Amino acid sequence: MQRIFALVAMVAVAAIAAMAQPTASVWEGIYTEAQAARGSDGYGKSCAACHGASLTGTGEAPALQGAQFVSDFNGETVGDLFDRIRTTMPQDNPASLPRDQYADILAFLLKENGFPAGAKELDRRSEYLKAIRFEASK
Amino acid sequence: MIGKRTRLLLLGTVMLGVAGAAQGQTGANVDWPTYTGDIAGSKYKPLDQINAANFSKLEVAWRFKTDNIGNRPEFKLEGTPLEVGGVVYATAGSRRAVIALDAVTGELLWVHGEKEGARGAAAPRQLSGRGPSYWTDGKEARILYVTPGYQLVCLDAKTGQRIASFGDHGAVDLKADDDQKILPDLVTGEIGWQSAPTVVGDAVLIGSAFREGFTPSSYRNNKGSARAYDVRTGKKLWQFHTIPQKGEVGYETWLNGSAEYTGNTGVWTEMTADPEAGLAYLPVESPTSDFYGGKHPGNNLYANSLVAVDLKTGKVKWHFQFIHHEVWDYDMSSAPLLMDITVRGKTIKAVAEPTKMGMLYVFDRITGKPIWPIPEKAVPKGDVPGEWYAPTQPIPSKPAAYSRTGVGVDDLIDFTPQMRQQALALVKDYKMGPIYTPPVVSRQPPVGPIAVLMAGAANGGTNWPGGSFNPENHTVYVYACNSCLSATALVAPPPGMTDLDYVEGRVGQRVVMVNAAGTNQGADAPPVKAPPPAAGGGSGGRALTVNGLPLLKPPYSTISAINLDSGEIVWQVAHGETPDYIRGHAALKGITVPRTGQTGFNIGTLLTKDLVIAGDATVTTTPEHPRGAMLRAYDQKTGKEVGNVLMPAGQSGSPMTYMVNGKQYIIVAVSGGDHSGEYICYTLPNN
């Protein structure tokens, strides 16, 4: 019985791994304008104190807008960036928001960095976001 | 000692094997027994199995991810492991546990952590710290480290269990055992330490650190010190007061009795020692409040000094104050380098101190006499109300500064004339000047200035990773951030924040309490109860960039070789791949940009027989390599890069090397961006 369970677990892991192969790009309209608007509010409440109202960073908190920010995550997936924010921010109370709100805030960051909005909201599940490539340029 | 009321929960040790028995002792073994490889601070081992010809062939021997050493992953792994007898010892994770690993395979042998509850949560310096230390008398071996909650813990190197005969059941409560009463109480009283203790003979040296000093909550604080403990018993041998007590020499340099209430002035970084001379070398930091010193007028000994103390008694033998009445956060940041040099035919036991100022200060380490004159030079006087200014500061005549010390027009971006013009337009609301241009009260343009542009302050020149030296060729190899720009200014604090007259801030922007990196991120840190700030309440303002490019021109960081027989900079190279956003920048198309290096302050160098080894701070993706950061090797003679190997993230802790059974290894700590902390061990292919 245990062996069967282990086998099932392995298959599940393999399925997630297969699912996580990045197929889409951050340039393909992966969030909605409404979601980014919600995220703007969330950013003001939870992020702006350190990263600045205009995302330019203060002190040790880096800028979240601009070429350097985008290039730091170039080649990763949107899921990697999502999990970095979700598990470690805000710094004084990490992982304290619901996943939906983290997704909204990430949508706002994408908009501020010039990535286009689309028809579908950014997903709240890391595994799905890992299927989206984060690319500095199209 | 830890009383009943403050007794901290012992998380305990999970033992998975027996350290020391993991590997046989056949073949050549070269250990790395202290944070800097030895107690002189060299970071040097004369190994050459890994060399210029084969460095690029390095492959990963093993990796150790630190995510589960604590209740949350850490993205700031700054440790340099030790290696002794085939076992690697390191601090790791948001718990700052000690781990013992098989040096060849990376297998976890034991792990020891302490749950410190509210005391750990209140610690000013959290997360994994810089490392443990090792002691042996040939029969018994011990590991010592300082927890976030400021306990000195002594472990059996074989098992990771506390040594019961040391202190109180294996630990000394460094708060309770301080001869100054820690306020307000032992649980929340602000003092801690994140560095690796220094073991000299049977003594272990301990320092002290505090919260970040940009926005302190009071001009009064607990005081720093350095202490020595008996490594066998945990008994305190001596305590050196960095702020002299009444009746002690130097007390008079704190005017208006300010020595009584001023705090901080810790020894937060690594210490070194010369057992033959019987001296320990203590680099001392700034007093309370990094940028405003109006509450402690005077030169403030022994703040911002190198102090040589008697190893047996802790009494001052000599001292040198680098900065009188410091208001730039240029505190002494790294291990003094104890090296023997030959100047004008004479052998000198020297000590060299790299600094955030980007200047290397060199002394006779027995007498404290400068090797080359360090004259007092007049410096700009500021106009912050209530501030006290030292009229002069010592500036070394030799060696020349090895990184940017001030900010002037010539330091601004100049890829194109238009960019220089944009930069000039941007800086017109700021004050620029040479080193020791003091902070200003922030004023709105057109009155201005908004702030002073400083090359460094908190992050410039050389920070905690420090320098390294080769005792054979008498040369210091040191990394420096050349572009860590700070726009520093003071504002009156909002009501209720502090009793200081000024804190670091910017006119028109909300003053934000600046915490040390890692605050509230340790494993004991509970969720914060305070409500989030109101929407739109953040501090914004224009970024100090030109089209997204750094305001200062490259090189953004350097490695310098400075020969201390001659006092000359032998070579200097930009360190680190040109960042993607600069290489690919539309405005730079058609312009040849030599390697720029990278902006960052946490890079340390490792020396082997002929190589200088250091990693990039941040990741890049180039035609030559996939996304990653490069661990690079340079020829010590020329600075020419002779090889590199890919790391999955930037170097965040200084590399070290060792040999087990005739095979050489290099370990480096990486973390940052979305990559949580990991120790990576490299070696050559077996064939």
PDB file of N, CA and C in Angstrom, chain B residues 446-477:
ATOM      1  N   PRO B 446      14.025  74.963  -4.897  1.00  0.00           N
ATOM      2  CA  PRO B 446      15.369  75.326  -5.375  1.00  0.00           C
ATOM      3  C   PRO B 446      16.348  75.728  -4.281  1.00  0.00           C
ATOM      4  N   VAL B 447      15.911  75.753  -3.003  1.00  0.00           N
ATOM      5  CA  VAL B 447      16.862  76.105  -1.947  1.00  0.00           C
ATOM      6  C   VAL B 447      17.918  75.010  -1.840  1.00  0.00           C
ATOM      7  N   GLY B 448      17.456  73.795  -1.620  1.00  0.00           N
ATOM      8  CA  GLY B 448      18.338  72.640  -1.583  1.00  0.00           C
ATOM      9  C   GLY B 448      19.443  72.788  -0.536  1.00  0.00           C
ATOM     10  N   PRO B 449      20.385  71.868  -0.498  1.00  0.00           N
ATOM     11  CA  PRO B 449      20.359  70.613  -1.246  1.00  0.00           C
ATOM     12  C   PRO B 449      19.414  69.579  -0.608  1.00  0.00           C
ATOM     13  N   ILE B 450      18.949  68.675  -1.428  1.00  0.00           N
ATOM     14  CA  ILE B 450      18.120  67.579  -0.923  1.00  0.00           C
ATOM     15  C   ILE B 450      18.963  66.663  -0.034  1.00  0.00           C
ATOM     16  N   ALA B 451      20.191  66.420  -0.470  1.00  0.00           N
ATOM     17  CA  ALA B 451      21.065  65.491   0.260  1.00  0.00           C
ATOM     18  C   ALA B 451      22.495  65.666  -0.234  1.00  0.00           C
ATOM     19  N   VAL B 452      23.422  65.027   0.481  1.00  0.00           N
ATOM     20  CA  VAL B 452      24.818  64.967   0.030  1.00  0.00           C
ATOM     21  C   VAL B 452      25.023  63.649  -0.703  1.00  0.00           C
ATOM     22  N   LEU B 453      25.648  63.727  -1.868  1.00  0.00           N
ATOM     23  CA  LEU B 453      25.970  62.495  -2.591  1.00  0.00           C
ATOM     24  C   LEU B 453      27.309  61.979  -2.081  1.00  0.00           C
ATOM     25  N   MET B 454      27.273  60.781  -1.524  1.00  0.00           N
ATOM     26  CA  MET B 454      28.495  60.189  -0.969  1.00  0.00           C
ATOM     27  C   MET B 454      28.818  58.901  -1.721  1.00  0.00           C
ATOM     28  N   ALA B 455      30.097  58.712  -1.952  1.00  0.00           N
ATOM     29  CA  ALA B 455      30.526  57.438  -2.526  1.00  0.00           C
ATOM     30  C   ALA B 455      30.704  56.490  -1.351  1.00  0.00           C
ATOM     31  N   GLY B 456      29.651  55.869  -0.981  1.00  0.00           N
ATOM     32  CA  GLY B 456      29.833  54.911   0.087  1.00  0.00           C
ATOM     33  C   GLY B 456      28.943  55.111   1.270  1.00  0.00           C
ATOM     34  N   ALA B 457      29.474  55.663   2.311  1.00  0.00           N
ATOM     35  CA  ALA B 457      28.803  55.658   3.602  1.00  0.00           C
ATOM     36  C   ALA B 457      28.540  54.204   3.981  1.00  0.00           C
ATOM     37  N   ALA B 458      27.277  53.837   4.129  1.00  0.00           N
ATOM     38  CA  ALA B 458      26.979  52.492   4.624  1.00  0.00           C
ATOM     39  C   ALA B 458      27.625  51.403   3.761  1.00  0.00           C
ATOM     40  N   ASN B 459      27.695  51.595   2.458  1.00  0.00           N
ATOM     41  CA  ASN B 459      28.009  50.477   1.571  1.00  0.00           C
ATOM     42  C   ASN B 459      29.268  50.603   0.724  1.00  0.00           C
ATOM     43  N   GLY B 460      30.012  51.683   0.827  1.00  0.00           N
ATOM     44  CA  GLY B 460      31.108  51.874  -0.126  1.00  0.00           C
ATOM     45  C   GLY B 460      32.389  51.168   0.264  1.00  0.00           C
ATOM     46  N   GLY B 461      33.383  51.283  -0.593  1.00  0.00           N
ATOM     47  CA  GLY B 461      34.703  50.726  -0.318  1.00  0.00           C
ATOM     48  C   GLY B 461      34.610  49.269   0.078  1.00  0.00           C
ATOM     49  N   THR B 462      35.252  48.937   1.183  1.00  0.00           N
ATOM     50  CA  THR B 462      35.288  47.541   1.629  1.00  0.00           C
ATOM     51  C   THR B 462      34.423  47.379   2.867  1.00  0.00           C
ATOM     52  N   ASN B 463      33.517  46.446   2.818  1.00  0.00           N
ATOM     53  CA  ASN B 463      32.627  46.209   3.943  1.00  0.00           C
ATOM     54  C   ASN B 463      33.062  44.939   4.672  1.00  0.00           C
ATOM     55  N   TRP B 464      32.098  44.255   5.301  1.00  0.00           N
ATOM     56  CA  TRP B 464      32.446  43.145   6.199  1.00  0.00           C
ATOM     57  C   TRP B 464      33.253  42.001   5.581  1.00  0.00           C
ATOM     58  N   PRO B 465      33.161  41.733   4.260  1.00  0.00           N
ATOM     59  CA  PRO B 465      33.997  40.627   3.767  1.00  0.00           C
ATOM     60  C   PRO B 465      35.491  40.937   3.882  1.00  0.00           C
ATOM     61  N   GLY B 466      35.864  42.213   3.903  1.00  0.00           N
ATOM     62  CA  GLY B 466      37.243  42.596   4.173  1.00  0.00           C
ATOM     63  C   GLY B 466      38.201  42.302   3.041  1.00  0.00           C
ATOM     64  N   GLY B 467      39.467  42.431   3.339  1.00  0.00           N
ATOM     65  CA  GLY B 467      40.514  42.176   2.353  1.00  0.00           C
ATOM     66  C   GLY B 467      41.136  40.812   2.575  1.00  0.00           C
ATOM     67  N   SER B 468      42.212  40.561   1.845  1.00  0.00           N
ATOM     68  CA  SER B 468      42.956  39.321   1.991  1.00  0.00           C
ATOM     69  C   SER B 468      44.412  39.661   1.682  1.00  0.00           C
ATOM     70  N   PHE B 469      45.338  38.818   2.122  1.00  0.00           N
ATOM     71  CA  PHE B 469      46.735  39.101   1.748  1.00  0.00           C
ATOM     72  C   PHE B 469      47.531  37.824   1.595  1.00  0.00           C
ATOM     73  N   ASN B 470      48.552  37.943   0.730  1.00  0.00           N
ATOM     74  CA  ASN B 470      49.460  36.828   0.528  1.00  0.00           C
ATOM     75  C   ASN B 470      50.731  37.126   1.325  1.00  0.00           C
ATOM     76  N   PRO B 471      51.010  36.321   2.369  1.00  0.00           N
ATOM     77  CA  PRO B 471      52.171  36.615   3.214  1.00  0.00           C
ATOM     78  C   PRO B 471      53.499  36.430   2.481  1.00  0.00           C
ATOM     79  N   GLU B 472      53.454  35.728   1.332  1.00  0.00           N
ATOM     80  CA  GLU B 472      54.701  35.507   0.581  1.00  0.00           C
ATOM     81  C   GLU B 472      55.096  36.747  -0.212  1.00  0.00           C
ATOM     82  N   ASN B 473      54.107  37.369  -0.873  1.00  0.00           N
ATOM     83  CA  ASN B 473      54.455  38.522  -1.719  1.00  0.00           C
ATOM     84  C   ASN B 473      54.052  39.868  -1.088  1.00  0.00           C
ATOM     85  N   HIS B 474      53.601  39.803   0.160  1.00  0.00           N
ATOM     86  CA  HIS B 474      53.329  41.032   0.929  1.00  0.00           C
ATOM     87  C   HIS B 474      52.315  41.935   0.229  1.00  0.00           C
ATOM     88  N   THR B 475      51.344  41.307  -0.402  1.00  0.00           N
ATOM     89  CA  THR B 475      50.372  42.084  -1.176  1.00  0.00           C
ATOM     90  C   THR B 475      48.967  41.865  -0.642  1.00  0.00           C
ATOM     91  N   VAL B 476      48.240  42.977  -0.498  1.00  0.00           N
ATOM     92  CA  VAL B 476      46.827  42.937  -0.101  1.00  0.00           C
ATOM     93  C   VAL B 476      45.975  42.874  -1.360  1.00  0.00           C
ATOM     94  N   TYR B 477      44.994  41.995  -1.368  1.00  0.00           N
ATOM     95  CA  TYR B 477      44.030  41.915  -2.471  1.00  0.00           C
ATOM     96  C   TYR B 477      42.668  42.254  -1.882  1.00  0.00           C
TER      97      TYR B 477
END
